[in-house]
Coordinates of C-alpha atoms and ligand atoms in Angstrom, one line a residue:
X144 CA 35.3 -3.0 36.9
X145 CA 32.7 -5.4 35.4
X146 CA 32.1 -5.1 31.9
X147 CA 29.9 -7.1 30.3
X148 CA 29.8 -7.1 26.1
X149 CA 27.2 -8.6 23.5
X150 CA 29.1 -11.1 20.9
X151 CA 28.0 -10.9 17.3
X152 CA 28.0 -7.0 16.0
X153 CA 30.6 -6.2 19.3
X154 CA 32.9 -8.6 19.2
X155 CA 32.1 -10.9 15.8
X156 CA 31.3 -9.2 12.7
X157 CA 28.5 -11.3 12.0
X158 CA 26.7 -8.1 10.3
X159 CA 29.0 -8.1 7.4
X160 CA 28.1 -11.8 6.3
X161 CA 24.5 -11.3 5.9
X162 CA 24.4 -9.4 2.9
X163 CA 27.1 -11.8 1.7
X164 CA 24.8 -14.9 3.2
X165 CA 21.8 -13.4 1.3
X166 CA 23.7 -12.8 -2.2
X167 CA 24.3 -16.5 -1.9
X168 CA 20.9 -17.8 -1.0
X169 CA 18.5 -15.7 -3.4
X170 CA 20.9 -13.7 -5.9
X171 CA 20.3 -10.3 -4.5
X172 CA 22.5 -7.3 -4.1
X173 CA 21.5 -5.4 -0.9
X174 CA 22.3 -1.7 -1.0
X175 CA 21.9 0.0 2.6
X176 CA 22.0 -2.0 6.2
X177 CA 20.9 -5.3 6.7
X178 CA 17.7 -4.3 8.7
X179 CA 14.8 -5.1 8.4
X180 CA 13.1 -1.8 7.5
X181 CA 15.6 -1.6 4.5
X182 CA 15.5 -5.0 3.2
X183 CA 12.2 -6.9 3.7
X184 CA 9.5 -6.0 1.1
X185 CA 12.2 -4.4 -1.4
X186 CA 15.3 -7.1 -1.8
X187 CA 13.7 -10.1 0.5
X188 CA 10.6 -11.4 2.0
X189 CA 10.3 -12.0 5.7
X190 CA 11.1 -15.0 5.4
X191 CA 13.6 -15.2 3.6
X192 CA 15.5 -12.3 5.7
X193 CA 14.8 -14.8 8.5
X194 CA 16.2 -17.3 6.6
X195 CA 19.7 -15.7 5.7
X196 CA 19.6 -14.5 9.2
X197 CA 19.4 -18.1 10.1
X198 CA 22.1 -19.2 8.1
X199 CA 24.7 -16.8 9.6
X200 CA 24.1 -18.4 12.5
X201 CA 23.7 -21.7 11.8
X202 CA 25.5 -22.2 8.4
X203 CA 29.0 -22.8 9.4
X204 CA 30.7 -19.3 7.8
X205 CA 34.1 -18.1 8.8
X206 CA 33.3 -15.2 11.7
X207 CA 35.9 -12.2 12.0
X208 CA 36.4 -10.0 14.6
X209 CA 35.2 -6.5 14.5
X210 CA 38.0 -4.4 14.2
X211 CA 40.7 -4.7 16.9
X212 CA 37.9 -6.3 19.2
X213 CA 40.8 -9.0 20.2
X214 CA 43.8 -5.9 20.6
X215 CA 41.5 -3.9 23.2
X216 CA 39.8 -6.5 24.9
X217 CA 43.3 -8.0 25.9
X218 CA 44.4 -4.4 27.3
X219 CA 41.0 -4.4 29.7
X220 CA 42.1 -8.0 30.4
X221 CA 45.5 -6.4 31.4
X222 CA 44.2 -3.9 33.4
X223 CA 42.1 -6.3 35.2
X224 CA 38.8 -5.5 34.6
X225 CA 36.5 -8.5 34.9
X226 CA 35.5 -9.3 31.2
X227 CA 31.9 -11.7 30.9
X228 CA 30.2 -11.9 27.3
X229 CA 26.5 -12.1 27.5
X230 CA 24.9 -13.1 24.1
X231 CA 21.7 -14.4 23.0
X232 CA 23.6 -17.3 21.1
X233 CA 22.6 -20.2 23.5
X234 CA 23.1 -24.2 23.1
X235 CA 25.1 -25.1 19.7
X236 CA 25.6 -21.7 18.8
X237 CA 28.1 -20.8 21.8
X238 CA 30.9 -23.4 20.8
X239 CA 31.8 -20.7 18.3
X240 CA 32.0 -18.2 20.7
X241 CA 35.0 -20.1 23.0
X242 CA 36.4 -21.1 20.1
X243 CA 36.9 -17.5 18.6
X244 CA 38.4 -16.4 21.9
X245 CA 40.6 -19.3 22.6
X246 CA 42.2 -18.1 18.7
X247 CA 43.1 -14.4 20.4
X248 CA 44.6 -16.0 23.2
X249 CA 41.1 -14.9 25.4
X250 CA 39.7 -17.1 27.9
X251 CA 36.1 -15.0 28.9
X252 CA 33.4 -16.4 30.2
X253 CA 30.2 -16.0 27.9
X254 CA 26.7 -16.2 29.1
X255 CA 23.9 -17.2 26.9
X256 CA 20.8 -16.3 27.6
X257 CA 18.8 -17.4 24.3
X258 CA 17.2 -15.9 21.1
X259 CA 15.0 -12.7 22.4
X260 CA 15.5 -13.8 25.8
X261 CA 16.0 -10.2 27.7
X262 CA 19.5 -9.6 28.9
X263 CA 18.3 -8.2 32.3
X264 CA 19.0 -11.2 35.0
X265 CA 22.6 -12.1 33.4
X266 CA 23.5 -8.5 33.7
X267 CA 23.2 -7.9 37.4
X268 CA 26.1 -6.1 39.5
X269 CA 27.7 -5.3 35.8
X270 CA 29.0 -1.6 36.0
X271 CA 29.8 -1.6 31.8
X272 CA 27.7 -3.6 29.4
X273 CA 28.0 -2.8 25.5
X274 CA 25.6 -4.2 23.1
X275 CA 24.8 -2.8 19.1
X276 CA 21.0 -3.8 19.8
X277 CA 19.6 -0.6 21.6
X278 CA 16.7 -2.8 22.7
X279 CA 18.9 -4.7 24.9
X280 CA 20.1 -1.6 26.1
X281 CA 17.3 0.5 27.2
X282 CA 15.9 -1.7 29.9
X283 CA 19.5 -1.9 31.7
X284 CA 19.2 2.1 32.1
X285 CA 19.1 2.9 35.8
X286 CA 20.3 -1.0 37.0
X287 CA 24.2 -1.0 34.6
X288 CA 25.5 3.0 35.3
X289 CA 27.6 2.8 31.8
X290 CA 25.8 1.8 28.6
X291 CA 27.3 1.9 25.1
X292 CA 26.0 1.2 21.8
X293 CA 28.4 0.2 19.8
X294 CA 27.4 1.5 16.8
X295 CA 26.9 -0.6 13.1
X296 CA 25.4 0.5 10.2
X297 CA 21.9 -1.8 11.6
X298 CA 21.7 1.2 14.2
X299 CA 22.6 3.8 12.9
X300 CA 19.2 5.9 12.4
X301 CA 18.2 5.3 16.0
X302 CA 18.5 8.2 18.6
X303 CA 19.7 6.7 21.6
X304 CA 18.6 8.0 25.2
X305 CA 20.8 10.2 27.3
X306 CA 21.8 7.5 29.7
X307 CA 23.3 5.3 26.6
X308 CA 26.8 6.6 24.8
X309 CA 27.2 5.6 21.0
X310 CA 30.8 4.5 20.3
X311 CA 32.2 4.0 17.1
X312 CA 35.3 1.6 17.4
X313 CA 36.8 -0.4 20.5
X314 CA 39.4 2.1 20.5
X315 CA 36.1 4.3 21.9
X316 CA 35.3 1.5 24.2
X317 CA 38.7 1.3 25.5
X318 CA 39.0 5.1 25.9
X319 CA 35.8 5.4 27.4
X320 CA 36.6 2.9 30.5
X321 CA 39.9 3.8 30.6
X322 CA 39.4 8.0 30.8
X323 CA 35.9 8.8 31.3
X324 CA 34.5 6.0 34.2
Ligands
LIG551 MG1 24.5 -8.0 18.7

């Protein structure tokens, strides 16, 4: 099969730096998820939530995986599913990306399409894609026949359509594929 995945909040945990990120820049201890509904206006000001937003990017911290990201996405490897990562990280920004998978032993190929660039084109003739943004999600219903949200604390208060599947873990990713496709 061809499953397509999104990078940072699927793969990276870039979510869990941003709080850290914004402790850093402007002294301020975010309770809740780093959304913008929860923090702009009552820890941050736009601006400043762009800011730390930036700096995760841009700022050189050490990424992690999410949880056993690496361990499950070897196993699809090994059952020969056709792997592709498709990310809005484009330019300088997808360096990291080889990098982190050439540390797990991973060799994927990884599609950047660019900041708020729709995900549409570069996920043609995909029959999985799994993203934590239910934006980029909704507009592949009908066109990708398997569509998870992989679920962070960002997303957690959205209700996602029928045709999308909330999973909690790779484990749920790797189940899914494995006994439910
Ligand atoms: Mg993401």
């Amino acid at each position: 099969m061809k499953i397509g995945f999104d990078f940072d909040g699927v793969w990276a945990d870039t979510h869990v730096l941003k709080p850290i990120v914004a402790k850093k820049l402007f002294g301020v201890d975010i309770v809740g998820p780093f959304s913008r509904e929860n923090v702009v206006g009552k820890y941050l000001t736009l601006e400043q939530y762009d800011e730390t937003k930036h700096q995760v990017y841009y700022g050189n911290y050490p990424i992690e995986p999410i949880k056993d990201a690496p361990f499950y996405t070897t196993l699809l490897e090994q059952d020969e599913h056709e792997l592709k990562v498709i990310t809005s990280r484009s330019g300088s920004l997808l360096p990291v990306v080889h990098a982190m998978f050439a540390e797990h032993g991973l060799l994927i190929e990884a599609v950047g399409v660019g900041y708020k660039v729709s995900k549409i084109e570069a996920c043609r003739g995909l029959d999985v894609f799994i993203d934590d943004d239910l934006d980029k999600l909704v507009p592949l219903i009908g066109m990708v026949p398997h569509l998870l949200l992989f679920s962070q604390p960002e997303n957690r208060h959205e209700r996602e359509p029928e045709a999308v599947t909330r999973v909690d873990s790779w484990y749920d990713v790797y189940q899914y594929i494995r006994y439910e496709i």
